[in-house]
Amino acid sequence: MIKHVKSAASAAIVLMASSTPLWAVDSVDLKVTGTIMPTACTPTLSRNGSVDFGQIKSLSSTNYTLLPEITTAITINCDAPAKVAIKPTNGRPGTLVGTEGVTGYGETPSEIKLFGVGAFAGGLGTASEKLIGGYSMRIQQASLLVDGAPASVITSRDKGTTWMADSLGLMLYHSADLYTSWASVGNQLPVAFRTMSATLGVEAYVNKSSELDMTQPISLDGLSTLEMVYL
């Protein structure tokens, strides 16, 4: 194997030498190379991103059951100042108790007011081919710190072209990808940062027991992937 490589290299050198003209070369190429690497940011969720509502003792047969909000910590650390947004992607499309939009998130039943306002929601999976419920999530505005200073939650429904303030910090939307970012207080444009920390709240509801197979345990199985988008 090594002998073959040496032979090929020698042949190439000989060929190049015999092909060189007798007059001097009056030009030379300069190749400029390199790799542009974007700023690296690392997101982290406490408890490895698991939000556990524990054992749910009882359900209503005629009404949906609203579960209390559970919180987890979210942090993003960047090795240089960067403007970043979070874009959720639904990992359980087609399982919402409600009306889903093109993003896989959608409207809850009218009786359900997640975070008190009827926030858009994602599905909680299925059990025995029956829909379990739904959940939504938000960044709690009062908890948001960017480089140690208070900041404002802002959102974009057009991939970062325009931004609006969202004091509720709602992160899910039904008809377009929703970008969530943060601005300095009083502004509505993303701010570059090194560290961001906040409390992420998750609220859920469970279907009526009459719509579920209650002969066996049912596991809530919601999943959203939080993708970082560099702006």
GROMACS .gro file of C-alpha atoms in nm:
model
  231
    1MET     CA    1   0.000   0.000   0.000
    2ILE     CA    2   0.276   0.243   0.096
    3LYS     CA    3   0.480   0.151  -0.211
    4HIS     CA    4   0.191   0.238  -0.442
    5VAL     CA    5   0.155   0.580  -0.283
    6LYS     CA    6   0.526   0.654  -0.324
    7SER     CA    7   0.519   0.552  -0.689
    8ALA     CA    8   0.229   0.775  -0.770
    9ALA     CA    9   0.395   1.071  -0.600
   10SER     CA   10   0.716   1.019  -0.786
   11ALA     CA   11   0.539   0.996  -1.120
   12ALA     CA   12   0.360   1.320  -1.055
   13ILE     CA   13   0.683   1.499  -0.970
   14VAL     CA   14   0.849   1.375  -1.280
   15LEU     CA   15   0.558   1.479  -1.497
   16MET     CA   16   0.554   1.828  -1.348
   17ALA     CA   17   0.927   1.868  -1.398
   18SER     CA   18   0.923   1.752  -1.760
   19SER     CA   19   0.626   1.983  -1.836
   20THR     CA   20   0.796   2.301  -1.712
   21PRO     CA   21   0.878   2.537  -2.003
   22LEU     CA   22   1.226   2.674  -2.046
   23TRP     CA   23   1.127   3.039  -1.992
   24ALA     CA   24   1.056   3.193  -1.649
   25VAL     CA   25   0.705   3.202  -1.503
   26ASP     CA   26   0.589   3.564  -1.465
   27SER     CA   27   0.283   3.508  -1.244
   28VAL     CA   28   0.191   3.319  -0.929
   29ASP     CA   29  -0.141   3.241  -0.762
   30LEU     CA   30  -0.225   3.350  -0.410
   31LYS     CA   31  -0.505   3.147  -0.253
   32VAL     CA   32  -0.683   3.311   0.042
   33THR     CA   33  -0.875   3.064   0.259
   34GLY     CA   34  -1.040   3.049   0.597
   35THR     CA   35  -1.361   2.954   0.772
   36ILE     CA   36  -1.610   3.195   0.922
   37MET     CA   37  -1.756   3.051   1.241
   38PRO     CA   38  -2.067   3.211   1.396
   39THR     CA   39  -2.071   3.295   1.761
   40ALA     CA   40  -2.147   2.979   1.956
   41CYS     CA   41  -2.436   2.994   2.202
   42THR     CA   42  -2.539   2.708   2.429
   43PRO     CA   43  -2.893   2.675   2.568
   44THR     CA   44  -2.961   2.485   2.890
   45LEU     CA   45  -3.283   2.379   3.061
   46SER     CA   46  -3.287   2.270   3.423
   47ARG     CA   47  -3.385   1.909   3.500
   48ASN     CA   48  -3.269   1.820   3.148
   49GLY     CA   49  -3.578   1.989   3.008
   50SER     CA   50  -3.822   1.756   3.186
   51VAL     CA   51  -4.144   1.911   3.320
   52ASP     CA   52  -4.322   1.654   3.537
   53PHE     CA   53  -4.679   1.713   3.652
   54GLY     CA   54  -4.660   1.407   3.876
   55GLN     CA   55  -4.959   1.188   3.954
   56ILE     CA   56  -5.294   1.338   3.856
   57LYS     CA   57  -5.541   1.188   4.100
   58SER     CA   58  -5.872   1.261   3.937
   59LEU     CA   59  -6.026   1.393   3.617
   60SER     CA   60  -6.369   1.531   3.539
   61SER     CA   61  -6.586   1.332   3.299
   62THR     CA   62  -6.754   1.649   3.170
   63ASN     CA   63  -6.484   1.918   3.190
   64TYR     CA   64  -6.119   1.956   3.097
   65THR     CA   65  -5.874   1.953   3.388
   66LEU     CA   66  -5.638   2.251   3.406
   67LEU     CA   67  -5.307   2.171   3.573
   68PRO     CA   68  -5.103   2.425   3.772
   69GLU     CA   69  -4.810   2.599   3.605
   70ILE     CA   70  -4.474   2.431   3.651
   71THR     CA   71  -4.151   2.622   3.601
   72THR     CA   72  -3.803   2.536   3.486
   73ALA     CA   73  -3.494   2.750   3.436
   74ILE     CA   74  -3.363   2.838   3.091
   75THR     CA   75  -3.019   2.987   3.028
   76ILE     CA   76  -2.827   3.074   2.712
   77ASN     CA   77  -2.453   3.138   2.722
   78CYS     CA   78  -2.264   3.279   2.422
   79ASP     CA   79  -1.887   3.305   2.376
   80ALA     CA   80  -1.930   3.653   2.225
   81PRO     CA   81  -2.219   3.901   2.210
   82ALA     CA   82  -2.490   3.766   1.979
   83LYS     CA   83  -2.850   3.833   1.884
   84VAL     CA   84  -3.049   3.514   1.922
   85ALA     CA   85  -3.412   3.407   1.911
   86ILE     CA   86  -3.584   3.087   2.024
   87LYS     CA   87  -3.808   2.899   1.780
   88PRO     CA   88  -4.013   2.609   1.921
   89THR     CA   89  -4.092   2.307   1.702
   90ASN     CA   90  -4.374   2.073   1.801
   91GLY     CA   91  -4.265   1.713   1.843
   92ARG     CA   92  -4.620   1.581   1.883
   93PRO     CA   93  -4.822   1.725   1.593
   94GLY     CA   94  -5.173   1.595   1.545
   95THR     CA   95  -5.231   1.528   1.916
   96LEU     CA   96  -5.377   1.854   2.049
   97VAL     CA   97  -5.718   1.855   2.213
   98GLY     CA   98  -5.823   2.163   2.020
   99THR     CA   99  -5.767   2.295   1.667
  100GLU     CA  100  -5.413   2.277   1.531
  101GLY     CA  101  -5.262   2.519   1.282
  102VAL     CA  102  -4.984   2.471   1.030
  103THR     CA  103  -4.712   2.481   1.297
  104GLY     CA  104  -4.862   2.189   1.489
  105TYR     CA  105  -4.960   2.428   1.767
  106GLY     CA  106  -5.315   2.554   1.786
  107GLU     CA  107  -5.618   2.686   1.968
  108THR     CA  108  -5.742   2.525   2.287
  109PRO     CA  109  -6.110   2.455   2.359
  110SER     CA  110  -6.289   2.776   2.451
  111GLU     CA  111  -6.322   2.668   2.815
  112ILE     CA  112  -5.945   2.651   2.857
  113LYS     CA  113  -5.754   2.972   2.928
  114LEU     CA  114  -5.388   2.880   2.956
  115PHE     CA  115  -5.200   3.148   3.150
  116GLY     CA  116  -5.539   3.315   3.187
  117VAL     CA  117  -5.559   3.424   2.823
  118GLY     CA  118  -5.617   3.115   2.609
  119ALA     CA  119  -5.260   3.082   2.484
  120PHE     CA  120  -5.188   2.861   2.184
  121ALA     CA  121  -5.090   2.505   2.274
  122GLY     CA  122  -4.923   2.184   2.164
  123GLY     CA  123  -5.053   1.830   2.210
  124LEU     CA  124  -4.969   1.588   2.490
  125GLY     CA  125  -4.956   1.278   2.272
  126THR     CA  126  -5.206   0.994   2.261
  127ALA     CA  127  -5.303   0.696   2.476
  128SER     CA  128  -5.497   0.410   2.318
  129GLU     CA  129  -5.532   0.638   2.013
  130LYS     CA  130  -5.714   0.900   2.220
  131LEU     CA  131  -5.595   1.260   2.258
  132ILE     CA  132  -5.462   1.335   2.606
  133GLY     CA  133  -5.466   1.716   2.621
  134GLY     CA  134  -5.246   2.015   2.556
  135TYR     CA  135  -4.986   2.251   2.703
  136SER     CA  136  -4.837   2.593   2.647
  137MET     CA  137  -4.521   2.768   2.762
  138ARG     CA  138  -4.396   3.116   2.828
  139ILE     CA  139  -4.097   3.311   2.949
  140GLN     CA  140  -4.193   3.481   3.272
  141GLN     CA  141  -4.121   3.847   3.205
  142ALA     CA  142  -4.024   3.937   3.562
  143SER     CA  143  -3.754   3.669   3.567
  144LEU     CA  144  -3.576   3.767   3.244
  145LEU     CA  145  -3.217   3.886   3.281
  146VAL     CA  146  -2.985   3.966   2.991
  147ASP     CA  147  -2.621   4.013   3.091
  148GLY     CA  148  -2.750   4.057   3.446
  149ALA     CA  149  -2.995   4.338   3.365
  150PRO     CA  150  -3.376   4.326   3.332
  151ALA     CA  151  -3.498   4.294   2.973
  152SER     CA  152  -3.824   4.275   2.778
  153VAL     CA  153  -3.963   3.975   2.592
  154ILE     CA  154  -4.027   4.043   2.222
  155THR     CA  155  -4.168   3.817   1.951
  156SER     CA  156  -4.170   3.798   1.572
  157ARG     CA  157  -4.417   3.619   1.343
  158ASP     CA  158  -4.223   3.689   1.022
  159LYS     CA  159  -3.885   3.529   1.093
  160GLY     CA  160  -3.735   3.838   1.255
  161THR     CA  161  -3.839   4.107   1.007
  162THR     CA  162  -4.060   4.287   1.258
  163TRP     CA  163  -4.086   4.259   1.635
  164MET     CA  164  -4.346   4.336   1.900
  165ALA     CA  165  -4.341   4.347   2.278
  166ASP     CA  166  -4.508   4.057   2.461
  167SER     CA  167  -4.530   4.109   2.835
  168LEU     CA  168  -4.688   3.763   2.875
  169GLY     CA  169  -4.389   3.597   2.709
  170LEU     CA  170  -4.604   3.345   2.518
  171MET     CA  171  -4.389   3.123   2.297
  172LEU     CA  172  -4.631   2.923   2.077
  173TYR     CA  173  -4.827   3.031   1.771
  174HIS     CA  174  -5.057   2.848   1.529
  175SER     CA  175  -5.016   2.999   1.183
  176ALA     CA  176  -4.644   3.084   1.158
  177ASP     CA  177  -4.318   3.009   1.334
  178LEU     CA  178  -4.292   3.236   1.637
  179TYR     CA  179  -3.949   3.374   1.727
  180THR     CA  180  -3.901   3.480   2.089
  181SER     CA  181  -3.614   3.711   2.178
  182TRP     CA  182  -3.539   3.995   2.420
  183ALA     CA  183  -3.474   4.366   2.406
  184SER     CA  184  -3.346   4.626   2.646
  185VAL     CA  185  -3.629   4.768   2.857
  186GLY     CA  186  -3.839   5.012   2.654
  187ASN     CA  187  -3.719   4.883   2.316
  188GLN     CA  188  -3.853   4.630   2.067
  189LEU     CA  189  -3.543   4.514   1.881
  190PRO     CA  190  -3.326   4.214   1.976
  191VAL     CA  191  -3.021   4.300   2.182
  192ALA     CA  192  -2.682   4.128   2.157
  193PHE     CA  193  -2.584   3.945   2.476
  194ARG     CA  194  -2.349   3.694   2.631
  195THR     CA  195  -2.578   3.548   2.899
  196MET     CA  196  -2.954   3.521   2.926
  197SER     CA  197  -3.149   3.360   3.208
  198ALA     CA  198  -3.520   3.330   3.273
  199THR     CA  199  -3.793   3.115   3.421
  200LEU     CA  200  -3.986   2.908   3.168
  201GLY     CA  201  -4.344   2.836   3.269
  202VAL     CA  202  -4.544   2.540   3.138
  203GLU     CA  203  -4.919   2.501   3.190
  204ALA     CA  204  -5.123   2.203   3.071
  205TYR     CA  205  -5.475   2.065   3.056
  206VAL     CA  206  -5.607   1.710   3.032
  207ASN     CA  207  -5.899   1.583   2.829
  208LYS     CA  208  -6.228   1.477   2.986
  209SER     CA  209  -6.210   1.129   3.139
  210SER     CA  210  -6.507   1.032   2.920
  211GLU     CA  211  -6.278   1.087   2.618
  212LEU     CA  212  -5.993   0.874   2.755
  213ASP     CA  213  -5.928   0.507   2.826
  214MET     CA  214  -5.923   0.516   3.206
  215THR     CA  215  -5.861   0.143   3.245
  216GLN     CA  216  -5.484   0.197   3.241
  217PRO     CA  217  -5.229   0.463   3.341
  218ILE     CA  218  -5.195   0.753   3.097
  219SER     CA  219  -4.864   0.934   3.053
  220LEU     CA  220  -4.850   1.295   2.940
  221ASP     CA  221  -4.613   1.305   2.642
  222GLY     CA  222  -4.570   1.661   2.517
  223LEU     CA  223  -4.250   1.755   2.336
  224SER     CA  224  -4.118   2.082   2.194
  225THR     CA  225  -3.769   2.143   2.061
  226LEU     CA  226  -3.637   2.492   2.133
  227GLU     CA  227  -3.414   2.587   1.842
  228MET     CA  228  -3.180   2.886   1.860
  229VAL     CA  229  -3.191   3.116   1.559
  230TYR     CA  230  -2.901   3.358   1.510
  231LEU     CA  231  -3.033   3.695   1.399
   0.00000   0.00000   0.00000
